């Protein structure tokens, strides 16, 4: 047991603030690091001490292992929390931190290494009774042999890069004629992108749901899961809406998947917070995809349904404490939903938008939580992730949580940049989401940019309103989302009138 007195947070934005809040409550002093672009950032102001570590590009600041460790030593910090992104899944950094006599708030470098390589991860978990997508467990080198395997599995198949992850380095092959060509491209892409050309094949699950389990392990070999999160609503492999628990899992399936998640963590001798990603097929078969060896963006929905503070738990486990509960002690309370508020324009293919927060007023009320990193008047730096804030709601049931989210989005006032708030509102009102009958193709199946598009010219606005009235009058049976959305979402446009 080694008590932490001073914690360096090797991150920025909402997650740096989130970590500092828990540290402060535990009586732990906080040290921020920042780039030249973040001089006036909230995480700098909120920390007990803050040090500039370099120019705006991440490669010259938030990714500089040497500078971060130098600040830790200079400030007398005894531990480093990496947050998510940046150095959070870098096993070299975890190793370096430990070698310098500091505590890394996360798993061992060895666990990260195993889970960071998709093939090593599959190999490890396969011995622990964790279901894998039909496919190969080792890298394919012989194309003829691979074709044979693909034929047995059945097309379409998916080629994945072992060093990839989060959707990078994936290729769908529709038929045998395309196999060789796609395989060669996948290997060459993986080699240039990751410096590792190892690829493997899997059966392509066409309409999967993304369901992940939060797991927690201590340094004494105990592992539990903190239930599931449904994260199927994504674009370009970036989640936008997450919820806990998933509305499709029966208690039996949840128990089975939870056990598989715990086993997967045990396969990597895992400690601290981690996430086991599964895909769930239409026939309710589930398969392990990968493990994320960090605290995730969407961890608050798990906090809301379990009542636990995952950052405090991470810190205690890093100090060497045992998990303070067993699996049987844990239960799901109510339902939580998160909408990521990103400085992105959903009407422009979710491309990042830049600008200054001319208006920024957060919603309040029972069961509403906003984890943010900005305030009114701040300009969003272009160098980093466009996440402005996370809007999280908690209610007794999923229906009530969706209604609360709609209200909270209505109360969130942002102008100066386009955000994903209007998209979140669209999702909360969509029949597929409300019924629970959706998968990772939600956006391509149901979303059209026009649904959020309102012309800012007042005359055109009047026309749109007149049109909407006409639509409502014309059809009592089917007031389409297009019509209702087009008159209600003008407030989420960049320059609101
Ligand atoms: C798959 C798949 C279908 N079949 N594997 C995407 C990110 C990475 N974690 C793995 N991913 C997928 N792997 C097989 N065999 C579909 C996806 C996938 C996906 C998974 C989860 C959430 C969103 C997704 C969007 C597109 C593809």
XYZ file of C-alpha atoms and ligand atoms in Angstrom, residues 118 122 132-134 156-160 164-168 170 172 200-211 231-239 277-280 287-292 439-441 444, ligand 1:
79
model
C -5.673 -7.674 -31.464
C -7.731 -13.025 -29.126
C -14.613 -15.076 -30.546
C -15.970 -14.199 -33.983
C -15.379 -17.188 -36.302
C -18.650 -11.414 -46.628
C -15.605 -11.549 -44.405
C -13.647 -8.832 -42.693
C -9.874 -8.366 -42.777
C -8.512 -6.631 -39.692
C -5.317 -1.623 -35.622
C -8.340 -1.092 -33.411
C -11.192 1.331 -33.134
C -12.060 0.535 -36.727
C -8.661 1.401 -38.179
C -10.512 -2.942 -41.491
C -14.737 -5.970 -45.997
C -6.389 -11.729 -39.664
C -9.850 -12.540 -40.938
C -13.235 -12.795 -39.289
C -16.782 -13.471 -40.335
C -18.328 -10.071 -41.095
C -21.256 -9.421 -38.762
C -23.464 -7.162 -40.870
C -25.777 -5.547 -38.322
C -24.058 -5.734 -34.960
C -24.842 -3.872 -31.785
C -21.835 -2.599 -29.886
C -22.144 -3.677 -26.282
C -22.678 2.283 -27.727
C -24.132 1.418 -31.115
C -24.760 5.011 -32.216
C -21.472 5.931 -33.845
C -20.100 7.709 -36.881
C -16.625 6.968 -38.223
C -16.098 4.721 -35.201
C -16.692 7.623 -32.830
C -19.501 7.156 -30.333
C -15.997 -4.660 -26.243
C -18.404 -7.197 -27.669
C -20.519 -7.243 -30.762
C -23.980 -8.707 -30.445
C -18.348 -12.116 -29.589
C -15.298 -10.495 -27.989
C -13.852 -7.760 -30.192
C -11.173 -6.013 -28.196
C -10.287 -4.645 -24.796
C -9.654 -0.988 -24.034
C -27.674 -1.277 -34.423
C -24.360 0.303 -35.463
C -25.955 1.370 -38.748
C -26.637 5.587 -42.146
C -16.462 -6.109 -36.643
C -17.678 -5.809 -37.279
C -18.352 -6.816 -37.903
N -17.845 -8.054 -37.937
N -15.999 -7.368 -36.691
C -15.331 -1.630 -35.482
C -14.372 -1.131 -34.488
C -13.618 -2.291 -33.965
N -13.702 -2.295 -32.539
C -14.248 -3.479 -34.559
N -15.356 -3.032 -35.373
C -16.181 -3.908 -36.004
N -15.740 -5.184 -36.030
C -16.674 -8.298 -37.321
N -16.190 -9.518 -37.382
C -18.142 -4.498 -37.228
C -17.395 -3.545 -36.604
C -17.963 -2.230 -36.621
C -18.428 -1.629 -35.467
C -18.309 -2.243 -34.227
C -18.764 -1.637 -33.095
C -19.362 -0.384 -33.188
C -19.482 0.251 -34.395
C -19.012 -0.353 -35.540
C -19.154 0.306 -36.765
C -18.677 -0.298 -37.899
C -18.075 -1.559 -37.820
